[in-house]
């Protein structure tokens, strides 16, 4: 790995660690610095025995979930943008988030336990992914026919349109559930739709999915570079376009499903972070993939820390802050794209 790439990733990793440390210390109740070493020691021993250690455990557990969620959304965004060959594509664009919303809100509507809400979100996301795959299977194909633009070459634009239609259908169901929900459950349903990490704790599954997806994606980084630079002739250059597209679709869908199950429908992370990393570090997926993971995780940890502290002791849904930050950043990036296109 070149020295510049190592330095870039080391800097991003340091920033992510600082964000996690800040999340552990920040809050409406401060952690005395004198008690910090003892709290860390008891936390590492697995037996928090003081108020400071308990606060660190709760805050770092939430920050861990925030990092895994943000990193998963950013990695899914890179994959989605490579799949549809559009730098402004979003991991929610295929309707996976909307499917998760249907499952989660249905569980909330009937007053189910928290684990059933998570299970409903995951089931909804998987169901929409399978339905989308069945409807757009040909458009996830590729191969040598793509060079000639044959009938079976596959069109990412059709895949995108199919996802938008499915998302619209799911959002109609969401609107129906919100309109008939009792007042006692409506607030929780709305917070979940906005995106909220309140109550999140240490979870292993999102980290396992994130780590596995990143390792598999890095093994295909050169193929992604070839497909990005030579989309029409990638098959003749030795890239199995169909297999690569299916991998991108399945991995981005699974990452989005895990992220939505953990934190709800948090917007703009998977749209803004990959595009900002591409603008800062270039289009090489060998650095773009890990950079997006580190930047996305650190960004959501910072946003969640602000959501907990800016109006403390009241907490804001983190999705509100990501949207407030993401909209102007996205508009700036869109303006830069227009300037470069002239």
CSV table of C-alpha atoms in Angstrom, one decimal:
chain,number,residue,atom,x,y,z
A,1,UNK,CA,0.0,0.0,0.0
A,2,UNK,CA,1.5,3.4,-1.0
A,3,UNK,CA,2.6,5.7,1.9
A,4,UNK,CA,0.0,8.4,0.9
A,5,UNK,CA,-2.9,5.9,1.1
A,6,UNK,CA,-1.7,4.6,4.5
A,7,UNK,CA,-1.4,8.1,5.8
A,8,UNK,CA,-4.9,9.0,4.6
A,9,UNK,CA,-6.4,5.9,6.3
A,10,UNK,CA,-4.4,6.5,9.5
A,11,UNK,CA,-5.7,10.1,9.7
A,12,UNK,CA,-9.3,9.0,9.2
A,13,UNK,CA,-8.9,6.2,11.7
A,14,UNK,CA,-7.5,8.7,14.3
A,15,UNK,CA,-10.4,11.0,13.6
A,16,UNK,CA,-12.9,8.2,14.1
A,17,UNK,CA,-11.3,7.2,17.4
A,18,UNK,CA,-11.4,10.8,18.6
A,19,UNK,CA,-15.1,10.9,17.7
A,20,UNK,CA,-15.7,7.7,19.7
A,21,UNK,CA,-13.8,9.1,22.7
A,22,UNK,CA,-15.7,12.3,22.5
A,23,UNK,CA,-19.0,10.4,22.4
A,24,UNK,CA,-18.0,8.6,25.6
A,25,UNK,CA,-17.2,11.8,27.5
A,26,UNK,CA,-20.0,14.1,26.2
A,27,UNK,CA,-23.4,14.2,27.7
A,28,UNK,CA,-25.8,16.0,30.1
A,29,UNK,CA,-23.9,14.3,33.0
A,30,UNK,CA,-20.2,14.8,32.8
A,31,UNK,CA,-17.6,12.1,33.6
A,32,UNK,CA,-15.0,13.5,36.1
A,33,UNK,CA,-11.5,13.1,34.6
A,34,UNK,CA,-10.2,11.9,37.9
A,35,UNK,CA,-12.6,8.9,37.7
A,36,UNK,CA,-11.9,8.2,34.0
A,37,UNK,CA,-9.0,5.7,34.4
A,38,UNK,CA,-10.8,3.6,37.0
A,39,UNK,CA,-14.0,3.7,34.9
A,40,UNK,CA,-12.1,2.5,31.8
A,41,UNK,CA,-10.4,-0.3,33.8
A,42,UNK,CA,-13.7,-1.6,35.2
A,43,UNK,CA,-15.3,-1.3,31.8
A,44,UNK,CA,-12.6,-3.4,30.2
A,45,UNK,CA,-12.9,-5.9,33.0
A,46,UNK,CA,-16.6,-6.3,32.0
A,47,UNK,CA,-18.0,-5.1,35.4
A,48,UNK,CA,-18.8,-1.4,35.5
A,49,UNK,CA,-18.9,-0.7,39.2
A,50,UNK,CA,-19.4,3.1,39.3
A,51,UNK,CA,-21.5,5.9,37.8
A,52,UNK,CA,-18.7,6.9,35.5
A,53,UNK,CA,-18.2,3.4,34.2
A,54,UNK,CA,-21.9,2.9,33.7
A,55,UNK,CA,-22.1,6.2,31.7
A,56,UNK,CA,-19.1,5.2,29.6
A,57,UNK,CA,-20.7,1.8,29.0
A,58,UNK,CA,-24.0,3.3,27.8
A,59,UNK,CA,-22.5,6.0,25.7
A,60,UNK,CA,-19.8,3.9,24.1
A,61,UNK,CA,-22.4,1.2,23.3
A,62,UNK,CA,-24.5,3.8,21.6
A,63,UNK,CA,-21.5,5.2,19.8
A,64,UNK,CA,-20.5,1.7,18.6
A,65,UNK,CA,-23.9,1.3,17.1
A,66,UNK,CA,-23.7,4.7,15.5
A,67,UNK,CA,-20.3,4.0,14.0
A,68,UNK,CA,-21.4,0.6,12.6
A,69,UNK,CA,-24.6,2.2,11.2
A,70,UNK,CA,-22.8,5.2,9.6
A,71,UNK,CA,-20.0,3.0,8.2
A,72,UNK,CA,-22.6,0.5,6.7
A,73,UNK,CA,-24.6,3.3,5.1
A,74,UNK,CA,-21.4,4.9,3.6
A,75,UNK,CA,-20.1,1.5,2.3
A,76,UNK,CA,-23.6,0.7,0.9
A,77,UNK,CA,-23.5,4.2,-0.8
A,78,UNK,CA,-20.2,3.5,-2.5
A,79,UNK,CA,-21.6,0.1,-3.8
A,80,UNK,CA,-24.9,1.6,-4.9
A,81,UNK,CA,-23.1,4.4,-6.8
A,82,UNK,CA,-20.9,1.8,-8.5
A,83,UNK,CA,-23.9,-0.4,-9.3
A,84,UNK,CA,-26.1,2.3,-11.0
A,85,UNK,CA,-23.0,4.3,-12.2
A,86,UNK,CA,-24.3,7.5,-10.6
A,87,UNK,CA,-22.2,9.4,-8.0
A,88,UNK,CA,-25.3,10.8,-6.4
A,89,UNK,CA,-27.1,7.5,-5.8
A,90,UNK,CA,-28.2,6.6,-2.3
A,91,UNK,CA,-28.3,3.3,-0.6
A,92,UNK,CA,-32.0,3.8,0.1
A,93,UNK,CA,-32.8,4.3,-3.5
A,94,UNK,CA,-33.7,0.6,-4.1
A,95,UNK,CA,-36.5,0.7,-1.5
A,96,UNK,CA,-34.7,-1.5,1.1
A,97,UNK,CA,-35.2,1.2,3.7
A,98,UNK,CA,-38.9,1.6,2.8
A,99,UNK,CA,-39.4,-2.2,3.2
A,100,UNK,CA,-37.7,-2.1,6.6
A,101,UNK,CA,-40.0,0.8,7.6
A,102,UNK,CA,-43.1,-1.2,6.7
A,103,UNK,CA,-41.9,-4.1,8.9
A,104,UNK,CA,-40.8,-2.0,11.8
A,105,UNK,CA,-43.8,0.3,11.9
A,106,UNK,CA,-46.2,-2.7,11.7
A,107,UNK,CA,-44.5,-4.1,14.8
A,108,UNK,CA,-44.7,-0.7,16.5
A,109,UNK,CA,-48.3,-0.3,15.6
A,110,UNK,CA,-49.2,-3.5,17.4
A,111,UNK,CA,-47.1,-2.7,20.4
A,112,UNK,CA,-44.5,-5.4,19.9
A,113,UNK,CA,-41.3,-5.8,21.9
A,114,UNK,CA,-38.1,-4.1,20.7
A,115,UNK,CA,-36.6,-7.2,19.4
A,116,UNK,CA,-39.7,-7.9,17.3
A,117,UNK,CA,-39.4,-4.3,15.9
A,118,UNK,CA,-35.8,-5.1,14.8
A,119,UNK,CA,-37.0,-8.5,13.4
A,120,UNK,CA,-39.8,-6.8,11.5
A,121,UNK,CA,-37.4,-4.2,10.0
A,122,UNK,CA,-35.0,-6.9,8.9
A,123,UNK,CA,-37.8,-9.1,7.5
A,124,UNK,CA,-39.2,-6.1,5.5
A,125,UNK,CA,-35.8,-5.2,4.1
A,126,UNK,CA,-35.1,-8.8,3.1
A,127,UNK,CA,-38.5,-9.2,1.5
A,128,UNK,CA,-38.1,-6.0,-0.6
A,129,UNK,CA,-34.6,-7.1,-1.6
A,130,UNK,CA,-35.8,-10.5,-2.8
A,131,UNK,CA,-38.8,-9.0,-4.6
A,132,UNK,CA,-36.5,-6.4,-6.3
A,133,UNK,CA,-34.0,-9.1,-7.3
A,134,UNK,CA,-36.8,-11.2,-8.8
A,135,UNK,CA,-38.2,-8.2,-10.8
A,136,UNK,CA,-34.9,-6.9,-12.0
A,137,UNK,CA,-32.8,-10.1,-12.3
A,138,UNK,CA,-32.0,-9.5,-15.9
A,139,UNK,CA,-30.9,-6.0,-15.2
A,140,UNK,CA,-28.4,-7.3,-12.7
A,141,UNK,CA,-26.9,-9.4,-15.4
A,142,UNK,CA,-24.1,-8.3,-17.7
A,143,UNK,CA,-21.3,-10.0,-19.5
A,144,UNK,CA,-20.1,-9.8,-23.0
A,145,UNK,CA,-23.5,-8.9,-24.3
A,146,UNK,CA,-23.2,-5.6,-22.5
A,147,UNK,CA,-20.5,-4.6,-24.9
A,148,UNK,CA,-22.8,-4.8,-27.9
A,149,UNK,CA,-25.7,-3.4,-26.0
A,150,UNK,CA,-27.7,-6.5,-26.5
A,151,UNK,CA,-31.2,-7.3,-25.3
A,152,UNK,CA,-29.8,-9.1,-22.3
A,153,UNK,CA,-27.1,-6.6,-21.4
A,154,UNK,CA,-28.9,-5.3,-18.3
A,155,UNK,CA,-29.7,-1.7,-17.6
A,156,UNK,CA,-28.9,-0.2,-14.1
A,157,UNK,CA,-31.5,2.5,-14.9
A,158,UNK,CA,-34.3,-0.1,-15.0
A,159,UNK,CA,-33.1,-1.4,-11.6
A,160,UNK,CA,-33.2,2.1,-10.2
A,161,UNK,CA,-36.7,2.7,-11.5
A,162,UNK,CA,-37.9,-0.6,-10.1
A,163,UNK,CA,-36.5,0.3,-6.7
A,164,UNK,CA,-38.2,3.7,-6.8
A,165,UNK,CA,-41.6,2.2,-7.6
A,166,UNK,CA,-41.3,-0.4,-4.8
A,167,UNK,CA,-40.2,2.3,-2.4
A,168,UNK,CA,-43.3,4.4,-3.3
A,169,UNK,CA,-45.6,1.4,-2.7
A,170,UNK,CA,-43.9,0.8,0.7
A,171,UNK,CA,-44.2,4.5,1.7
A,172,UNK,CA,-47.9,4.3,0.9
A,173,UNK,CA,-48.3,1.5,3.4
A,174,UNK,CA,-46.2,3.6,5.9
A,175,UNK,CA,-48.5,6.5,5.5
A,176,UNK,CA,-51.5,4.3,6.0
A,177,UNK,CA,-50.1,2.9,9.3
A,178,UNK,CA,-49.2,6.4,10.5
A,179,UNK,CA,-52.7,7.6,9.8
A,180,UNK,CA,-54.4,4.9,11.8
A,181,UNK,CA,-51.8,4.7,14.7
A,182,UNK,CA,-53.0,5.6,18.2
A,183,UNK,CA,-51.5,8.7,19.7
A,184,UNK,CA,-49.6,6.7,22.3
A,185,UNK,CA,-47.5,4.9,19.6
A,186,UNK,CA,-47.3,7.6,17.0
A,187,UNK,CA,-44.3,9.5,18.5
A,188,UNK,CA,-42.2,6.3,18.5
A,189,UNK,CA,-43.1,5.5,15.0
A,190,UNK,CA,-42.2,9.0,13.7
A,191,UNK,CA,-38.9,9.0,15.6
A,192,UNK,CA,-38.1,5.6,14.0
A,193,UNK,CA,-38.9,7.0,10.5
A,194,UNK,CA,-36.7,10.0,11.1
A,195,UNK,CA,-33.8,7.9,12.3
A,196,UNK,CA,-33.0,7.6,16.0
A,197,UNK,CA,-30.2,5.8,17.9
A,198,UNK,CA,-31.7,6.2,21.4
A,199,UNK,CA,-31.6,2.9,23.3
A,200,UNK,CA,-28.9,1.5,21.0
A,201,UNK,CA,-26.3,-0.6,22.7
A,202,UNK,CA,-23.4,-3.0,22.0
A,203,UNK,CA,-24.3,-5.1,18.9
A,204,UNK,CA,-22.1,-7.7,17.2
A,205,UNK,CA,-24.1,-8.4,14.1
A,206,UNK,CA,-23.8,-5.0,12.3
A,207,UNK,CA,-20.0,-5.2,12.9
A,208,UNK,CA,-19.8,-8.7,11.5
A,209,UNK,CA,-21.8,-7.7,8.4
A,210,UNK,CA,-19.8,-4.5,7.9
A,211,UNK,CA,-16.4,-6.3,8.3
A,212,UNK,CA,-17.4,-9.1,5.9
A,213,UNK,CA,-18.8,-6.7,3.3
A,214,UNK,CA,-15.7,-4.5,3.4
A,215,UNK,CA,-13.3,-7.4,3.0
A,216,UNK,CA,-15.2,-8.9,0.1
A,217,UNK,CA,-15.5,-5.4,-1.5
A,218,UNK,CA,-11.8,-4.8,-1.2
A,219,UNK,CA,-11.1,-8.1,-3.0
A,220,UNK,CA,-13.1,-6.7,-5.9
A,221,UNK,CA,-11.7,-3.1,-5.8
A,222,UNK,CA,-9.8,-3.5,-9.0
A,223,UNK,CA,-12.8,-4.8,-10.8
A,224,UNK,CA,-14.8,-1.9,-9.5
A,225,UNK,CA,-12.2,0.5,-10.9
A,226,UNK,CA,-12.3,-1.2,-14.3
A,227,UNK,CA,-16.2,-1.1,-14.4
A,228,UNK,CA,-16.2,2.6,-13.3
A,229,UNK,CA,-13.6,3.6,-16.0
A,230,UNK,CA,-14.7,1.3,-18.8
A,231,UNK,CA,-18.3,0.5,-18.1
A,232,UNK,CA,-19.2,-0.6,-21.6
A,233,UNK,CA,-16.0,-2.7,-22.1
A,234,UNK,CA,-15.5,-4.1,-18.6
A,235,UNK,CA,-16.4,-7.6,-19.8
A,236,UNK,CA,-13.8,-7.7,-22.5
A,237,UNK,CA,-11.2,-6.6,-19.9
A,238,UNK,CA,-11.9,-9.8,-17.8
A,239,UNK,CA,-14.5,-8.5,-15.4
A,240,UNK,CA,-17.5,-10.7,-14.7
A,241,UNK,CA,-20.0,-7.8,-14.8
A,242,UNK,CA,-23.0,-9.9,-13.9
A,243,UNK,CA,-21.5,-11.4,-10.8
A,244,UNK,CA,-20.1,-8.0,-9.8
A,245,UNK,CA,-23.5,-6.3,-10.1
A,246,UNK,CA,-25.2,-9.1,-8.1
A,247,UNK,CA,-22.5,-8.8,-5.4
A,248,UNK,CA,-23.0,-5.0,-5.2
A,249,UNK,CA,-26.8,-5.4,-5.1
A,250,UNK,CA,-26.8,-8.1,-2.4
A,251,UNK,CA,-24.1,-6.5,-0.2
A,252,UNK,CA,-25.6,-3.0,-0.4
A,253,UNK,CA,-29.0,-4.4,0.4
A,254,UNK,CA,-27.7,-6.3,3.4
A,255,UNK,CA,-25.7,-3.4,4.7
A,256,UNK,CA,-28.7,-1.1,4.4
A,257,UNK,CA,-31.0,-3.6,6.1
A,258,UNK,CA,-28.6,-3.9,9.1
A,259,UNK,CA,-28.2,-0.1,9.3
A,260,UNK,CA,-31.9,0.6,9.2
A,261,UNK,CA,-32.6,-2.2,11.8
A,262,UNK,CA,-30.1,-0.5,14.2
A,263,UNK,CA,-30.8,3.2,13.7
A,264,UNK,CA,-34.0,3.6,11.7
A,265,UNK,CA,-34.2,5.6,8.4
A,266,UNK,CA,-31.1,7.9,8.8
A,267,UNK,CA,-30.8,9.9,5.6
A,268,UNK,CA,-27.9,11.4,3.6
A,269,UNK,CA,-25.0,9.5,5.2
A,270,UNK,CA,-24.8,7.1,2.3
A,271,UNK,CA,-25.3,9.9,-0.2
A,272,UNK,CA,-23.0,12.6,1.0
A,273,UNK,CA,-20.1,10.7,2.6
A,274,UNK,CA,-19.1,8.5,-0.4
A,275,UNK,CA,-19.3,11.5,-2.7
A,276,UNK,CA,-17.2,13.7,-0.4
A,277,UNK,CA,-14.6,10.9,0.0
A,278,UNK,CA,-14.5,10.5,-3.8
A,279,UNK,CA,-14.0,14.2,-4.1
A,280,UNK,CA,-11.3,14.3,-1.5
A,281,UNK,CA,-9.4,11.0,-2.2
A,282,UNK,CA,-10.2,10.2,-5.8
A,283,UNK,CA,-12.2,7.4,-7.4
A,284,UNK,CA,-9.8,4.5,-6.7
A,285,UNK,CA,-12.0,2.0,-4.8
A,286,UNK,CA,-8.9,0.6,-3.0
A,287,UNK,CA,-8.9,3.7,-0.9
A,288,UNK,CA,-12.5,4.9,-1.4
A,289,UNK,CA,-14.0,1.8,0.3
A,290,UNK,CA,-12.1,2.0,3.6
A,291,UNK,CA,-12.1,5.8,3.6
A,292,UNK,CA,-15.9,5.8,3.3
A,293,UNK,CA,-16.3,3.3,6.1
A,294,UNK,CA,-14.1,5.4,8.5
A,295,UNK,CA,-15.6,8.7,7.4
A,296,UNK,CA,-19.2,7.5,7.5
A,297,UNK,CA,-18.8,5.9,11.0
A,298,UNK,CA,-17.1,9.0,12.4
A,299,UNK,CA,-19.6,11.3,10.9
A,300,UNK,CA,-22.6,9.6,12.4
A,301,UNK,CA,-20.9,9.3,15.8
A,302,UNK,CA,-20.4,13.1,15.8
A,303,UNK,CA,-23.9,13.7,14.6
A,304,UNK,CA,-25.3,11.4,17.3
A,305,UNK,CA,-23.2,13.1,20.0
A,306,UNK,CA,-24.6,16.5,18.9
A,307,UNK,CA,-28.1,15.1,19.0
A,308,UNK,CA,-27.6,14.0,22.6
A,309,UNK,CA,-26.0,17.2,23.8
A,310,UNK,CA,-27.1,20.2,21.8
A,311,UNK,CA,-30.5,20.5,23.7
A,312,UNK,CA,-29.5,18.3,26.7
A,313,UNK,CA,-31.1,16.7,28.6
A,314,UNK,CA,-33.6,16.5,25.7
A,315,UNK,CA,-32.3,14.3,22.8
A,316,UNK,CA,-33.0,14.9,19.1
A,317,UNK,CA,-33.4,12.2,16.5
A,318,UNK,CA,-30.0,11.9,14.8
A,319,UNK,CA,-31.7,11.8,11.4
A,320,UNK,CA,-32.7,15.4,11.8
A,321,UNK,CA,-29.1,16.5,12.2
A,322,UNK,CA,-27.8,14.3,9.3
A,323,UNK,CA,-30.4,15.9,7.1
A,324,UNK,CA,-29.6,19.4,8.3
A,325,UNK,CA,-25.9,18.8,7.6
A,326,UNK,CA,-26.4,16.7,4.5
A,327,UNK,CA,-28.7,18.9,2.5
A,328,UNK,CA,-26.3,21.9,2.2
A,329,UNK,CA,-23.3,19.6,1.6
A,330,UNK,CA,-25.2,17.8,-1.1
A,331,UNK,CA,-26.3,21.0,-2.8
A,332,UNK,CA,-22.6,22.2,-2.7
A,333,UNK,CA,-21.4,18.9,-4.2
A,334,UNK,CA,-24.1,19.1,-6.9
A,335,UNK,CA,-23.0,22.7,-7.7
A,336,UNK,CA,-19.4,21.5,-8.0
A,337,UNK,CA,-20.5,18.7,-10.4
A,338,UNK,CA,-22.3,21.3,-12.6
A,339,UNK,CA,-19.2,23.5,-12.6
A,340,UNK,CA,-16.9,20.6,-13.7
A,341,UNK,CA,-19.4,19.5,-16.4
A,342,UNK,CA,-19.2,22.9,-18.1
